[in-house]
Each structure stands twice: as structure tokens, then as C-alpha cells.
mmCIF file of C-alpha atoms in Angstrom:
data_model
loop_
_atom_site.group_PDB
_atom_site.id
_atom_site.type_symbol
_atom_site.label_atom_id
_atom_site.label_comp_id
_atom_site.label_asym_id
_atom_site.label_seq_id
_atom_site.Cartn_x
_atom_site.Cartn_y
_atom_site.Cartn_z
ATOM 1 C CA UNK A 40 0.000 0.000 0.000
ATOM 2 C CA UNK A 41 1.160 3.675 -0.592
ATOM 3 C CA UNK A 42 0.920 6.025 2.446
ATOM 4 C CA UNK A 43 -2.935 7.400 2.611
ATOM 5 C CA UNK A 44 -1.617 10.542 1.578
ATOM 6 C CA UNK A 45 -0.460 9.568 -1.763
ATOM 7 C CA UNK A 46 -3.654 7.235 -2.379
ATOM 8 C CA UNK A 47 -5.699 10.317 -1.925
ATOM 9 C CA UNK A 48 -4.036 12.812 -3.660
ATOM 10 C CA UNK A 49 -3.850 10.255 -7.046
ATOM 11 C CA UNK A 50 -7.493 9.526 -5.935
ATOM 12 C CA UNK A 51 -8.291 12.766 -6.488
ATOM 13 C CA UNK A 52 -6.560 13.785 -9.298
ATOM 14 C CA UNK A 53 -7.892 10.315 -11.653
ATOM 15 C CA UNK A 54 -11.077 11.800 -10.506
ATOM 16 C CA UNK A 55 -10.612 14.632 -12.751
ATOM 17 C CA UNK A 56 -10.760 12.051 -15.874
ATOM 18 C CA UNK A 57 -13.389 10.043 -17.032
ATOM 19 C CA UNK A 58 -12.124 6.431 -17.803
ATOM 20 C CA UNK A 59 -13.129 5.319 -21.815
ATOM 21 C CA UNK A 60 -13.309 2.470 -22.960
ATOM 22 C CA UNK A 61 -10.953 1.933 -26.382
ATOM 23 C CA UNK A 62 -11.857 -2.122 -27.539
ATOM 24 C CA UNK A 63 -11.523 -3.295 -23.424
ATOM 25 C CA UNK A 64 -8.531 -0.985 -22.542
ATOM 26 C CA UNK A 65 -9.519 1.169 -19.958
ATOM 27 C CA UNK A 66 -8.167 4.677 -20.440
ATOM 28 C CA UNK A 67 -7.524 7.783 -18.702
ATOM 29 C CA UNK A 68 -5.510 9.491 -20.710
ATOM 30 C CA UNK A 69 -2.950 8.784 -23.134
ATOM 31 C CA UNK A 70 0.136 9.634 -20.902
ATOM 32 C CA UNK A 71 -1.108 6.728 -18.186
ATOM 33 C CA UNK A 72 -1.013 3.154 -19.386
ATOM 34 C CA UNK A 73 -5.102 1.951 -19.751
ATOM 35 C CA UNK A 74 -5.769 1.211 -16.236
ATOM 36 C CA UNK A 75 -6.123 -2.396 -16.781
ATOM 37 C CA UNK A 76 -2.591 -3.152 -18.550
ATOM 38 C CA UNK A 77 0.417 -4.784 -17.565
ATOM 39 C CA UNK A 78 2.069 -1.174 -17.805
ATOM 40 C CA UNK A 79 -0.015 0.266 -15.378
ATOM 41 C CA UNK A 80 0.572 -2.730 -13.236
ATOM 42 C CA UNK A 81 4.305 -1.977 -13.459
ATOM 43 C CA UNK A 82 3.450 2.133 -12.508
ATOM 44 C CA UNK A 83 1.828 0.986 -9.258
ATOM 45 C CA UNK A 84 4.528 -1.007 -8.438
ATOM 46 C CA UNK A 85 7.294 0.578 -9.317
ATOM 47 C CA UNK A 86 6.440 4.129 -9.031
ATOM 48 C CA UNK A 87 3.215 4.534 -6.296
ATOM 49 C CA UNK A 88 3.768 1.788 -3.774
ATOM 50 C CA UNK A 89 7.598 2.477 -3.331
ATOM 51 C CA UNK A 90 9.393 5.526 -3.325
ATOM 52 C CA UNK A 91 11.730 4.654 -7.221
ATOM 53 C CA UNK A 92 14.005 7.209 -8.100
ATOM 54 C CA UNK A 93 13.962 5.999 -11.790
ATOM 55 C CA UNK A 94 12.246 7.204 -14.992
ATOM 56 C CA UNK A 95 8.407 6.552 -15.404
ATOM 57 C CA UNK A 96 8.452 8.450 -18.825
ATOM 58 C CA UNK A 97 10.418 8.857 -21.858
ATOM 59 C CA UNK A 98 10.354 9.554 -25.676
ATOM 60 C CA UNK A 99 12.554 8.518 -27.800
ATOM 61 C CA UNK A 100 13.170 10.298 -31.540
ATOM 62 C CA UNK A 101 13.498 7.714 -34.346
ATOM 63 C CA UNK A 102 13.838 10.276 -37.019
ATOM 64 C CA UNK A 103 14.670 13.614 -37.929
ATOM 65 C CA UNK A 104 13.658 13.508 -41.229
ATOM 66 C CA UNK A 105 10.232 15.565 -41.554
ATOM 67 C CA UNK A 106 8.682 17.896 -44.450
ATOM 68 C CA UNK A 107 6.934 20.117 -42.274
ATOM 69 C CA UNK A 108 8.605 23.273 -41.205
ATOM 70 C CA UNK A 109 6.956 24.074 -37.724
ATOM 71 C CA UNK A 110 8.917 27.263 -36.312
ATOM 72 C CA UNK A 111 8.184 25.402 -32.971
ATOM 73 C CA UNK A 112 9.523 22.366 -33.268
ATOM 74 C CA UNK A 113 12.213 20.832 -30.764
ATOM 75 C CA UNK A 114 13.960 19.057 -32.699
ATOM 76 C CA UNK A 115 14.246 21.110 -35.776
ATOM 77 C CA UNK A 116 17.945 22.313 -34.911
ATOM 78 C CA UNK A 117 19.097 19.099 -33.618
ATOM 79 C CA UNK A 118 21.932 17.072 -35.627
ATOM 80 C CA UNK A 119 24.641 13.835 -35.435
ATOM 81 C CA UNK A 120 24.298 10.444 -36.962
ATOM 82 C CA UNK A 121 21.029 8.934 -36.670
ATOM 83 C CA UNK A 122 20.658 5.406 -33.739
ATOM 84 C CA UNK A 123 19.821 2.596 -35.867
ATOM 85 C CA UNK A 124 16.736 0.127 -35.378
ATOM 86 C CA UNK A 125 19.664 -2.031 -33.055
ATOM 87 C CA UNK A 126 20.267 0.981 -31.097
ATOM 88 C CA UNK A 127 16.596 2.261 -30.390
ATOM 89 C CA UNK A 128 15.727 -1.365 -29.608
ATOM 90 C CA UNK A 129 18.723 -1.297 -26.937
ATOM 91 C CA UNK A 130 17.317 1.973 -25.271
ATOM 92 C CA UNK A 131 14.076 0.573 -25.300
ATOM 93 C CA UNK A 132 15.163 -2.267 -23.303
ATOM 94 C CA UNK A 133 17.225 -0.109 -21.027
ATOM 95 C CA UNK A 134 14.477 2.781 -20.410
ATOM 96 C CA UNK A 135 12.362 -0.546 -19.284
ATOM 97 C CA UNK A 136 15.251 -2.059 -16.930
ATOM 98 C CA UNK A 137 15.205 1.187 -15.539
ATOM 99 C CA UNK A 138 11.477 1.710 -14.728
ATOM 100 C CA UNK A 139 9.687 3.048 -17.249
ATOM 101 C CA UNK A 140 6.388 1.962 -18.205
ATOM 102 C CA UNK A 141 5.223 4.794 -20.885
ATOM 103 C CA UNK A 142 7.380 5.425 -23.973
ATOM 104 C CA UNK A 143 6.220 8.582 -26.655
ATOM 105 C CA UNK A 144 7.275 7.782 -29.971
ATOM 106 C CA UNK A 145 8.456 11.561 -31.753
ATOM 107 C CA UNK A 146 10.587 12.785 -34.458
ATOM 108 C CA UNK A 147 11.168 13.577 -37.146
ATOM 109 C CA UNK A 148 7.861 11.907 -38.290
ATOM 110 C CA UNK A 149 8.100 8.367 -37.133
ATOM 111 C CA UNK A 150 6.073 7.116 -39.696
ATOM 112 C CA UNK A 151 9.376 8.241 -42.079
ATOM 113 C CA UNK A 152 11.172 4.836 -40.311
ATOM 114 C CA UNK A 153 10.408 2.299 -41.943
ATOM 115 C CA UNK A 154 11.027 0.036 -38.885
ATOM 116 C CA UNK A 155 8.646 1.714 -36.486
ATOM 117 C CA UNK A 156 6.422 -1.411 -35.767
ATOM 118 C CA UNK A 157 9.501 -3.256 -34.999
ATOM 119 C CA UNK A 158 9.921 -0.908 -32.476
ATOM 120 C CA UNK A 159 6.420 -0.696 -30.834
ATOM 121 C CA UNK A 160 6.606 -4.373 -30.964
ATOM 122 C CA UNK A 161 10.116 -4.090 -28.715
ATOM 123 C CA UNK A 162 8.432 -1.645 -26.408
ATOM 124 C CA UNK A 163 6.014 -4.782 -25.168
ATOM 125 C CA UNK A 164 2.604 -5.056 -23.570
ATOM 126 C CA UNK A 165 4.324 -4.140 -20.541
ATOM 127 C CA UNK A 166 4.843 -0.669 -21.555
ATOM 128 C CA UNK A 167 2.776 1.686 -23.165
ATOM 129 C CA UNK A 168 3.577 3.127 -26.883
ATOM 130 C CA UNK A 169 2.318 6.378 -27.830
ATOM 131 C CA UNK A 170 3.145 7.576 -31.387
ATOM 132 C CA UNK A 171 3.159 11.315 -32.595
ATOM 133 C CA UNK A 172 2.759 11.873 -35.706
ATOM 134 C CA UNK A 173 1.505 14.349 -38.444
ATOM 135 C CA UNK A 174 -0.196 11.303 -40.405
ATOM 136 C CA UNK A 175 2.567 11.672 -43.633
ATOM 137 C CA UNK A 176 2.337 8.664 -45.635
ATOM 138 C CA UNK A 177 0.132 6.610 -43.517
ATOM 139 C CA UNK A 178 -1.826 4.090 -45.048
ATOM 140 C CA UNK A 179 -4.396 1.617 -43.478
ATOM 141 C CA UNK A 180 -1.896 -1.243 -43.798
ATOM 142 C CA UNK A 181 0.319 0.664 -41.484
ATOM 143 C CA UNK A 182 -2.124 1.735 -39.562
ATOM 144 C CA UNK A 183 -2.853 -1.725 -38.962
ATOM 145 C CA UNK A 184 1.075 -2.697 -38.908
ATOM 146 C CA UNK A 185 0.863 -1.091 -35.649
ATOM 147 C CA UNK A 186 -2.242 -2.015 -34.146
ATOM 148 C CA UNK A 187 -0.932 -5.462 -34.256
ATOM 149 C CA UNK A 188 2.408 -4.566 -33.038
ATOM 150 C CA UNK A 189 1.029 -3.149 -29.774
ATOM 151 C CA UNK A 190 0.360 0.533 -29.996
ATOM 152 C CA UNK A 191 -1.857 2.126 -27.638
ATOM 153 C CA UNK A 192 -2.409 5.419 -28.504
ATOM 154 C CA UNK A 193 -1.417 7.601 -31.074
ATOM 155 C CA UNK A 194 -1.952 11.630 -31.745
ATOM 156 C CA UNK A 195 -1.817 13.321 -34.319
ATOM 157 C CA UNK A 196 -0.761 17.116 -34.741
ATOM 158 C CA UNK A 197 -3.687 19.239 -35.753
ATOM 159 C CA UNK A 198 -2.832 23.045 -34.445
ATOM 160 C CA UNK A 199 -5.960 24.676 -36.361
ATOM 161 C CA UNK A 200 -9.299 23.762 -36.850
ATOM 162 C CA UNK A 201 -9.107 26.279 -40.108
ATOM 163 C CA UNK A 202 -7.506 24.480 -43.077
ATOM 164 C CA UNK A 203 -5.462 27.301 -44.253
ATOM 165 C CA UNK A 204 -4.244 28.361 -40.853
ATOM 166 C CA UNK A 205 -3.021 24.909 -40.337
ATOM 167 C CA UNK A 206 -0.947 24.532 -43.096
ATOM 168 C CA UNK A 207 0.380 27.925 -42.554
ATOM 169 C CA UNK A 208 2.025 27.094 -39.357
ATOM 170 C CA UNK A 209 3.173 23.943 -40.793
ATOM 171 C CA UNK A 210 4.620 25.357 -43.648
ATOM 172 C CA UNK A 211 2.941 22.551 -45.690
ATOM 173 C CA UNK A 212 0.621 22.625 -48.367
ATOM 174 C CA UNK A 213 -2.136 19.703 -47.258
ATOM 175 C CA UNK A 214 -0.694 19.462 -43.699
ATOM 176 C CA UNK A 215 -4.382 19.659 -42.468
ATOM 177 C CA UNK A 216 -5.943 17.115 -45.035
ATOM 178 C CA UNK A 217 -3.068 14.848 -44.624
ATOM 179 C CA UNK A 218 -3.745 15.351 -40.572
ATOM 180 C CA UNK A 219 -7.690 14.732 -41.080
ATOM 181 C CA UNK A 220 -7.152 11.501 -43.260
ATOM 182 C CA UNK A 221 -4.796 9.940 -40.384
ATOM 183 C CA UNK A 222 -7.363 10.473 -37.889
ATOM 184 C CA UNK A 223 -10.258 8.406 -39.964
ATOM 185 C CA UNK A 224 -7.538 6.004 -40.653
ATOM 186 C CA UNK A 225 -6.366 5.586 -36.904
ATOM 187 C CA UNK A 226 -10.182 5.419 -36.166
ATOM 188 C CA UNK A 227 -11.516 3.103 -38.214
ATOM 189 C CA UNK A 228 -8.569 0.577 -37.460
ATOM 190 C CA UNK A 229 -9.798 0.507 -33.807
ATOM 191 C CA UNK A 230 -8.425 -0.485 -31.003
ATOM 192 C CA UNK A 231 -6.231 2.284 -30.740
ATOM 193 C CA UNK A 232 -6.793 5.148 -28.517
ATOM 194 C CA UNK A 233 -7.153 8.278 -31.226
ATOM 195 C CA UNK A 234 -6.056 12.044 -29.858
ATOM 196 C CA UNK A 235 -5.125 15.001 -31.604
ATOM 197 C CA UNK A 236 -2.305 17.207 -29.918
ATOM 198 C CA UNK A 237 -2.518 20.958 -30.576
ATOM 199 C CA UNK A 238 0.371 23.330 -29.870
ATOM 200 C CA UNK A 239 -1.309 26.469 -28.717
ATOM 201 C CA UNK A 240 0.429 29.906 -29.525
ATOM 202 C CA UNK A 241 -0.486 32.971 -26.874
ATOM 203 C CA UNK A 242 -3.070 34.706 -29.175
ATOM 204 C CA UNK A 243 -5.292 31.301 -28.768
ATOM 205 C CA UNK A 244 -5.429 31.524 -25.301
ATOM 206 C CA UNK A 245 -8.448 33.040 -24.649
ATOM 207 C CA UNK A 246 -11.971 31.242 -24.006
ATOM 208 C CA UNK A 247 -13.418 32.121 -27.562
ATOM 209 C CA UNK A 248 -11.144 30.344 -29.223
ATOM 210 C CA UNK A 249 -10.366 27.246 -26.828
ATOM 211 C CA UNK A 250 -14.130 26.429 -26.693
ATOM 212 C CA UNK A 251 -14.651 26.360 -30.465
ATOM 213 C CA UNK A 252 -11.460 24.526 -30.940
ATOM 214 C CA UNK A 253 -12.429 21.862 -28.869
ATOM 215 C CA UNK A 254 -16.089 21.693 -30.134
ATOM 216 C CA UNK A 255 -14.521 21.199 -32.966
ATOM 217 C CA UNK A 256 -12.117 18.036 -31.974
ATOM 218 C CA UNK A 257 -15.291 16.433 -29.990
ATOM 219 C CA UNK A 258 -16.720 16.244 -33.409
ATOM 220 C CA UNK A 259 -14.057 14.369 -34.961
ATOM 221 C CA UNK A 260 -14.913 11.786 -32.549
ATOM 222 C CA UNK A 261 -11.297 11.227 -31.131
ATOM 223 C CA UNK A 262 -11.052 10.066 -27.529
ATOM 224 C CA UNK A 263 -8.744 12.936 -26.762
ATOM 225 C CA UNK A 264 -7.795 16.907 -27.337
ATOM 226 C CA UNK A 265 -3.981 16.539 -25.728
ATOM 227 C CA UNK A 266 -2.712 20.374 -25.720
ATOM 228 C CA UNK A 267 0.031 22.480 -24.870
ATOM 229 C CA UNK A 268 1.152 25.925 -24.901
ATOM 230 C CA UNK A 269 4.231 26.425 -27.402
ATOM 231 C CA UNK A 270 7.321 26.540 -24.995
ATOM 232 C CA UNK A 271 10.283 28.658 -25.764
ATOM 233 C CA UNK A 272 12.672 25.319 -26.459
ATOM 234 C CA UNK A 273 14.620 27.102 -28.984
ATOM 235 C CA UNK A 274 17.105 30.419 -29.118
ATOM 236 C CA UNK A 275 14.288 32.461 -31.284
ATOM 237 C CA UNK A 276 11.716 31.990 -28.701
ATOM 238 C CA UNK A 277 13.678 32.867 -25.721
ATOM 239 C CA UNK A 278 11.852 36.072 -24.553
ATOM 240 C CA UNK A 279 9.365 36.416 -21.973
ATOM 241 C CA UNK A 280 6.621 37.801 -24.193
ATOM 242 C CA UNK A 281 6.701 33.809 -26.236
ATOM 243 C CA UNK A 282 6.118 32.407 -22.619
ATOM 244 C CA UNK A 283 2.674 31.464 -21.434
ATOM 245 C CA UNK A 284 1.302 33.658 -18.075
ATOM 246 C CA UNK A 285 0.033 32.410 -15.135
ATOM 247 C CA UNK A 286 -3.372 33.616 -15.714
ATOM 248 C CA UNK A 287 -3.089 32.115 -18.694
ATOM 249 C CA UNK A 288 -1.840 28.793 -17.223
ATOM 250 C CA UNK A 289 -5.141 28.949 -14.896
ATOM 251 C CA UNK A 290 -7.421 29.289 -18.034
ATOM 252 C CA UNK A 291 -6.208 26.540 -19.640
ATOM 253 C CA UNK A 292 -6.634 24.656 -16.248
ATOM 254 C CA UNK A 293 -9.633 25.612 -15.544
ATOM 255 C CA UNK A 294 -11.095 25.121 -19.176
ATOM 256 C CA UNK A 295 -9.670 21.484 -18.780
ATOM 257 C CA UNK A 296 -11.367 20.859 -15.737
ATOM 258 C CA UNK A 297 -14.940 21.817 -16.661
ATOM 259 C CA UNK A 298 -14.742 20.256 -20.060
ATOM 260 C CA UNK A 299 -14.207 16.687 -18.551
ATOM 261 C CA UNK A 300 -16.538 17.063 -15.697
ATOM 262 C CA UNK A 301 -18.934 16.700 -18.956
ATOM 263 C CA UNK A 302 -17.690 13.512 -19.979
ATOM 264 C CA UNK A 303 -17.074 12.452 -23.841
ATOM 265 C CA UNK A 304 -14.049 13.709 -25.410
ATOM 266 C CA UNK A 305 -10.624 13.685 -22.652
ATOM 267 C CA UNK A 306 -9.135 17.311 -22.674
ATOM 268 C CA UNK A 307 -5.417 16.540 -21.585
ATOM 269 C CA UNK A 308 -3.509 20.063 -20.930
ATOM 270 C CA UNK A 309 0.119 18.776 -20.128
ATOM 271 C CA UNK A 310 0.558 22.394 -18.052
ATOM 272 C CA UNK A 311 -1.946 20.514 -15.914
ATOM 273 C CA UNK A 312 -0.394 17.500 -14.716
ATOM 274 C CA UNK A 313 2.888 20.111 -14.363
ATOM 275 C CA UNK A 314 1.530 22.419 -11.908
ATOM 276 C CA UNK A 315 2.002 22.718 -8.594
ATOM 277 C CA UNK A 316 -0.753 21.465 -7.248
ATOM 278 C CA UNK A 317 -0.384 17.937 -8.904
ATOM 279 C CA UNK A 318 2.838 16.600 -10.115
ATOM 280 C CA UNK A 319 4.925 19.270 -11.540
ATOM 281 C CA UNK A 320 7.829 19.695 -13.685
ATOM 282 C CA UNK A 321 9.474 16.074 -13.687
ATOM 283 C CA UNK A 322 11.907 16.537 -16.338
ATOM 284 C CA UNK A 323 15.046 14.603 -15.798
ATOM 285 C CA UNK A 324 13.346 12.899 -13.115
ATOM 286 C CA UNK A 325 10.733 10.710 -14.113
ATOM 287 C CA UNK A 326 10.671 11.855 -17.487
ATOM 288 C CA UNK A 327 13.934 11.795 -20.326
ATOM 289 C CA UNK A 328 14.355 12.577 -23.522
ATOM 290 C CA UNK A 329 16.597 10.253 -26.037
ATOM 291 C CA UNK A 330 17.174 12.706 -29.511
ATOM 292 C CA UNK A 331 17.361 10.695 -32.979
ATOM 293 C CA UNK A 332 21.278 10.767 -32.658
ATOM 294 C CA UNK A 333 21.250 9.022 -28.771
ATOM 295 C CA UNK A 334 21.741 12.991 -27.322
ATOM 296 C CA UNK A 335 19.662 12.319 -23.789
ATOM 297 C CA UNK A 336 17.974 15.143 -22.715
ATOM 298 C CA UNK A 337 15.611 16.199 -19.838
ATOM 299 C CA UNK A 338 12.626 16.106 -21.778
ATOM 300 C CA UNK A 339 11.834 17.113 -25.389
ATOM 301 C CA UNK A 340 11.656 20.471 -24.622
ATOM 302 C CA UNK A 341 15.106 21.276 -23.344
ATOM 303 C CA UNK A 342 17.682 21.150 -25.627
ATOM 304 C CA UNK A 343 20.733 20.334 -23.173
ATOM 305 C CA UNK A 344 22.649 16.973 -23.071
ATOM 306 C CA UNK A 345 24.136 14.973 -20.465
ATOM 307 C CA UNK A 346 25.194 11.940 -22.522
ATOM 308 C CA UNK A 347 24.728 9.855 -25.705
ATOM 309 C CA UNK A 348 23.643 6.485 -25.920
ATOM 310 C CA UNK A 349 26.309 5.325 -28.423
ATOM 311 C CA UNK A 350 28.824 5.908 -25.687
ATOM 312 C CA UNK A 351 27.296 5.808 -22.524
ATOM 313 C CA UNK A 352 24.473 3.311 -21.233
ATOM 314 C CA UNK A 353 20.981 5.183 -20.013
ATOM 315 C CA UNK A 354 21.400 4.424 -16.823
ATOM 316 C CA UNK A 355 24.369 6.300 -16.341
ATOM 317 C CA UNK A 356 23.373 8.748 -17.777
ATOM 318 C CA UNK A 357 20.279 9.254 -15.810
ATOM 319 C CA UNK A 358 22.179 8.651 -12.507
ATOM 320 C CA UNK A 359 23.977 12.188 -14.006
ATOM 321 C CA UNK A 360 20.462 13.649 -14.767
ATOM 322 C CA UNK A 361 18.167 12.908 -11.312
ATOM 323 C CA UNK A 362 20.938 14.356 -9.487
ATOM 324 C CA UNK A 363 20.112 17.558 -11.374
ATOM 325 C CA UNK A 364 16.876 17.693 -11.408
ATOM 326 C CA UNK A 365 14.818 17.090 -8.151
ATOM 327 C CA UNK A 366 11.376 18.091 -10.028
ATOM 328 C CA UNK A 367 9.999 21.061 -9.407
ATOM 329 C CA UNK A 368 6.745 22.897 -8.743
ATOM 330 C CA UNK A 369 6.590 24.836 -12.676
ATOM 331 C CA UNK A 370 7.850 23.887 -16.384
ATOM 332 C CA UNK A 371 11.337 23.831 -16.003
ATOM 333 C CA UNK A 372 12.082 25.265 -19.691
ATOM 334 C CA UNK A 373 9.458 27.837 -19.076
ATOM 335 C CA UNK A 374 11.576 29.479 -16.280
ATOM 336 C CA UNK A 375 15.147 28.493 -16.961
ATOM 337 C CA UNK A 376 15.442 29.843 -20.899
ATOM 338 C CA UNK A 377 17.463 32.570 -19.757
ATOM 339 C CA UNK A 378 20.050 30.814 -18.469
ATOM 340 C CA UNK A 379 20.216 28.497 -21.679
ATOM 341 C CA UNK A 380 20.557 31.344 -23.599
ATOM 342 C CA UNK A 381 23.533 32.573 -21.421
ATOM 343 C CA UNK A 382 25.297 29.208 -22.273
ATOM 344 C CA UNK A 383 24.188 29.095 -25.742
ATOM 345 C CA UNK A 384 27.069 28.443 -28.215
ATOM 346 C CA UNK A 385 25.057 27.841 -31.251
ATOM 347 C CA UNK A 386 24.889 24.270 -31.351
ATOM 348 C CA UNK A 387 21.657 22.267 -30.275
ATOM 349 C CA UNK A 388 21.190 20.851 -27.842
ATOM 350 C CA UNK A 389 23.827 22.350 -25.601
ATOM 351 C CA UNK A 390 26.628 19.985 -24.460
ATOM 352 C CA UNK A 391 26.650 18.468 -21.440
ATOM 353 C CA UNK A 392 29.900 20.807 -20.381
ATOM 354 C CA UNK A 393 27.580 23.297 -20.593
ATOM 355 C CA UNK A 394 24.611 21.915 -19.366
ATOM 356 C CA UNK A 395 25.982 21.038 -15.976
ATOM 357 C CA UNK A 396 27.445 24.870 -15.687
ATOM 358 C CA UNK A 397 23.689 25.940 -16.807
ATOM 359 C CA UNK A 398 22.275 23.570 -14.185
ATOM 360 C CA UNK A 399 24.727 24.694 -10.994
ATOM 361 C CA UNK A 400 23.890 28.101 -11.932
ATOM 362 C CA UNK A 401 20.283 27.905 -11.254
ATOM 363 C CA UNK A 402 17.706 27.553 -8.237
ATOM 364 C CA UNK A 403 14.495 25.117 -8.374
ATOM 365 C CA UNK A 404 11.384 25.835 -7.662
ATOM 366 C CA UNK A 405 10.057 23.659 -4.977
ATOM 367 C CA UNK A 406 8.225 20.424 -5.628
ATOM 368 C CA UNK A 407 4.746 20.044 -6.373
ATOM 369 C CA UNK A 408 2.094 18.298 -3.999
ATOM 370 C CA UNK A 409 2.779 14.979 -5.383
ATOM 371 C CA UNK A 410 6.402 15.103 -4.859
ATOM 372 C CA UNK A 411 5.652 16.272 -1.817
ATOM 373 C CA UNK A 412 3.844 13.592 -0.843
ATOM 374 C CA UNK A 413 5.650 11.091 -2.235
ATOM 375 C CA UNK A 414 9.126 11.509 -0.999
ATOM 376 C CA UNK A 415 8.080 13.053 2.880
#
């Protein structure tokens, strides 16, 4: 048993979701495991009933190659030799040796690597696999491909629900079309949990546009609307007028919040499992980061480095990352920019001689209630 404290905070905070049922998988959202999985099993175990200092989360990149041109993307500026299907099979294993139950499947577009079932298949029934993925060059025989290999959920970027708009900020003619076809595909395949993920820019944060957005995604008929404000995880959006406010932190909280107290479509704001009040920041904590060249970073929006898979195994270099990051009570990129841009040489992400001067330079917020909790 965890201590009552932790069973009733995480009581009350799954009470904020309505559980769906995708084809007998039970489903809160598509960053837990369904609730009746092997994975989730292993998240009780390893990460509620003890106290684990070890990775719950990670992504892993298993391509750079995309033909969109999102001015927001993480990985846009990110270079080396790409990990081969060997090597991202290898971190798989080792991410699950060390603990963690949920793997995020990014790029790049994924669906660009030709072995990407093999690799859902590696990541197992005893950890989740979420892909991300703009839909380019999915067919229904894919689509299927990974059903059968295992995958659980998958989301696919949609930022607009206007057609033009959308392909404006992807900087891709038929972006949105190519985005809408995915979603019947992934849909009529079944047995996959279907969300969209929307990166929301500052002038959408306001209620007119968030509740016809999301009226909009209900009547897709996905299972989820997973959104997040854009974060300032590159040099030309490191000013404090890119970075989301407070108050408009709490709208997006509080927009969540009522929206799945109505049951249907899952709203999943990622700034709300990071505030305070639930679970925080847990970059380089629970969560890591492993680039399409093996750079390991704290999470996919902070382009620092503290190792590379092709020379150093993932668990040491996570034993050099959870010393460095204790979690924290707020988005750690949100706040720290500044002092990556002090360090900032010009090459992404930022080595790990720099990182660790960025990282003994700064202060940490506190941790959030959960943490708090957890580790009393």
C-alpha cells in the first residue's frame, strides 16, 4: 500500500478524468497506461507503492527527417548520426530495466522509419507506446502494422481547426488534409486510442477560441484533445513575451477541468499534470528525452545533453540527470530559458559541459504536492 496521503491525492486527481473504454482498454488518458494493462501494473509497483528514483516516462526520436517546417519544433535544430533500429531497440530495453512503463514515440515523423512497428513491438505489452505523428504517408496497412504490433495510442498534430491556418504554421501545403485523413484512418482501425495534440500559440489563449477549438475536436470523434502551450525550447523563442502567463496557465486549467466534468471527449492540458498542485515539472526525473542521434535530454523540450547512448548506457546517464533535477513545482524550460541562452554556443542541444554549468547556476522551484507527498 502507498501512504494514505499519496492514495488520496492520485485519488483525487484520476477523478478529474473520465475512464473510456478503447476495444476493453480502460483509459484515462494517453500519458497513463489503460488502467487495466500490464504497464499500469508496473506504474503501481514501481512508481506509487515504493518511493523509485527511476524514470516513469520517456520519448525517444526515431527520425529527424520531416517535411513540415513548424517554427516550434524541438527538434528542428538538432543534428549527429542517426541510432539505428539495433540501437533504439537497446534503449528501449534499457528505459524498461530502468522503470519506465510509458514510452512517446516523436521525431522527425516516425512514420518516415520504416522500422517503427519493430519498435512498438520491442516496447512490449508491458509498456505503453504512444506515437506522434503528423499522419505523412500513412496508409491503413500501417495503420494496422501497428495495431498489431502493440500501440496504444497515437496523436496526431492538428494546431488549427481552419484548413489554411493549419498549413500555414506547418509550412505545408495539405498538412491539415493529410492530418484529417490519419485520424479516420487511426479510427476506423480501432483499437487504438485516437487524440489530436494541438500546440497552442499565446493569441489562442483566450476562451473564444479554446471552446470552439475543442467543439470542434469532440466532433471528430477522437477520444482525446492533448494540448500544450508552445514553450520557448529554442534560441528564437527565448523572450518572456513567447512564454505562457500564469493567468493564462489557470485558463487553460480551468477550461480542462470543466470540459471533462462533462464527460465524452478527454481534454489533456500537459501544463496541468505540471503544476504545482499535482505533479509538476518532472523533467530529468521521471521523465527523459533520447534525440534521434542518442543525445539524452531532460525532456523534449530542453535542448541540453548529459550523454549519448552510443557511448554511454541510459542508466548512467540518468544517474547524471536525477541528481540535477529534483522536479519542481513549474515547467522547467518555461523558467530556466534565460540561463540556456547565457550558455548558448550555437549548437543544439547544448553539451553536457555546458549543461551542468547551466544547471549549478540555477535555483528550483520547490516540488509540487505529489512530490511532496511522495518523498516526505
Amino acid at each position: 500500500m502507498a501512504k494514505p496521503s499519496v492514495d488520496w491525492f492520485f485519488f483525487q486527481y484520476l477523478r478529474k478524468f473520465t475512464v473510456l473504454d478503447v476495444d476493453g482498454k480502460l483509459v484515462l488518458h494517453s500519458h497513463l497506461p489503460p488502467i487495466n494493462s500490464r504497464a499500469y501494473s508496473r506504474f503501481l509497483e514501481h512508481h506509487l507503492l515504493t518511493k523509485s528514483i527511476a524514470p516513469s516516462h520517456a520519448q525517444i526520436g526515431v527520425t529527424n527527417i520531416c517535411p513540415q517546417g513548424c517554427e516550434y519544433c524541438y527538434n528542428k535544430n538538432r543534428r549527429g548520426e542517426l541510432m539505428d533500429l539495433e540501437t533504439i531497440q537497446r534503449v528501449v530495453r534499457e528505459l524498461k530495466e530502468l522503470g519506465v512503463f510509458w514510452i512517446g514515440i516523436t521525431g522527425g515523423e516516425p512514420l518516415l522509419n520504416k522500422n517503427l512497428a519493430k519498435i512498438v513491438e520491442k516496447i512490449g505489452d508491458d509498456c505503453a507506446a504512444k506515437l506522434f505523428t503528423t499522419g505523412i504517408t500513412l496508409t491503413k496497412q500501417r495503420a494496422l502494422d501497428l495495431k498489431n504490433a502493440g500501440l496504444f495510442s497515437v496523436s496526431v498534430s492538428l494546431d488549427h481547426r481552419n484548413e489554411a491556418e493549419h498549413d500555414r504554421i506547418r509550412k505545408y501545403p495539405g498538412a491539415y488534409r493529410i492530418a484529417m485523413d490519419a485520424i479516420e484512418i487511426f479510427k476506423n482501425v480501432g483499437g487504438i486510442h485516437v487524440s489530436v495534440s494541438s500546440v497552442l500559440p499565446r493569441e489562442s489563449l483566450n476562451e473564444g477560441f479554446l471552446e470552439g477549438y475543442l467543439a470542434f475536436l469532440e466532433n471528430l470523434g477522437i477520444h482525446e484533445a492533448w494540448l500544450s502551450e508552445a514553450k520557448p525550447s529554442s534560441a528564437e523563442f527565448w523572450r518572456r513575451d513567447f512564454v505562457i502567463t500564469p493567468e493564462e496557465h489557470e485558463l487553460l486549467l480551468a477550461v480542462q477541468d470543466r470540459y471533462n466534468k462533462r464527460g465524452g471527449m478527454t481534454v489533456n492540458y500537459l501544463g496541468h499534470f505540471e503544476d504545482a498542485r499535482h505533479f509538476g515539472c518532472t523533467a530529468g526525473h521521471k521523465m527523459i528525452y533520447v534525440d534521434p542521434f542518442g543525445d539524452v535530454s531532460p525532456c523534449v523540450f530542453v535542448p541540453m545533453t548529459f550523454g549519448n547512448v552510443n557511448r554511454s548506457s541510459i542508466r548512467d546517464i540518468y544517474a547524471a540527470l536525477v541528481e540535477r533535477f529534483p522536479t519542481e513545482n513549474e515547467c522547467f524550460i518555461n523558467k530556466q530559458y534565460p540561463a540556456l541562452q547565457k550558455h548558448y554556443r550555437g549548437d543544439y542541444p547544448i553539451s553536457n559541459e555546458e549543461s551542468i554549468k547551466i544547471m549549478d547556476e540555477i535555483s528550483h522551484t520547490p516540488r509540487a504536492r505529489f512530490f511532496q507527498l511522495l518523498y516526505r
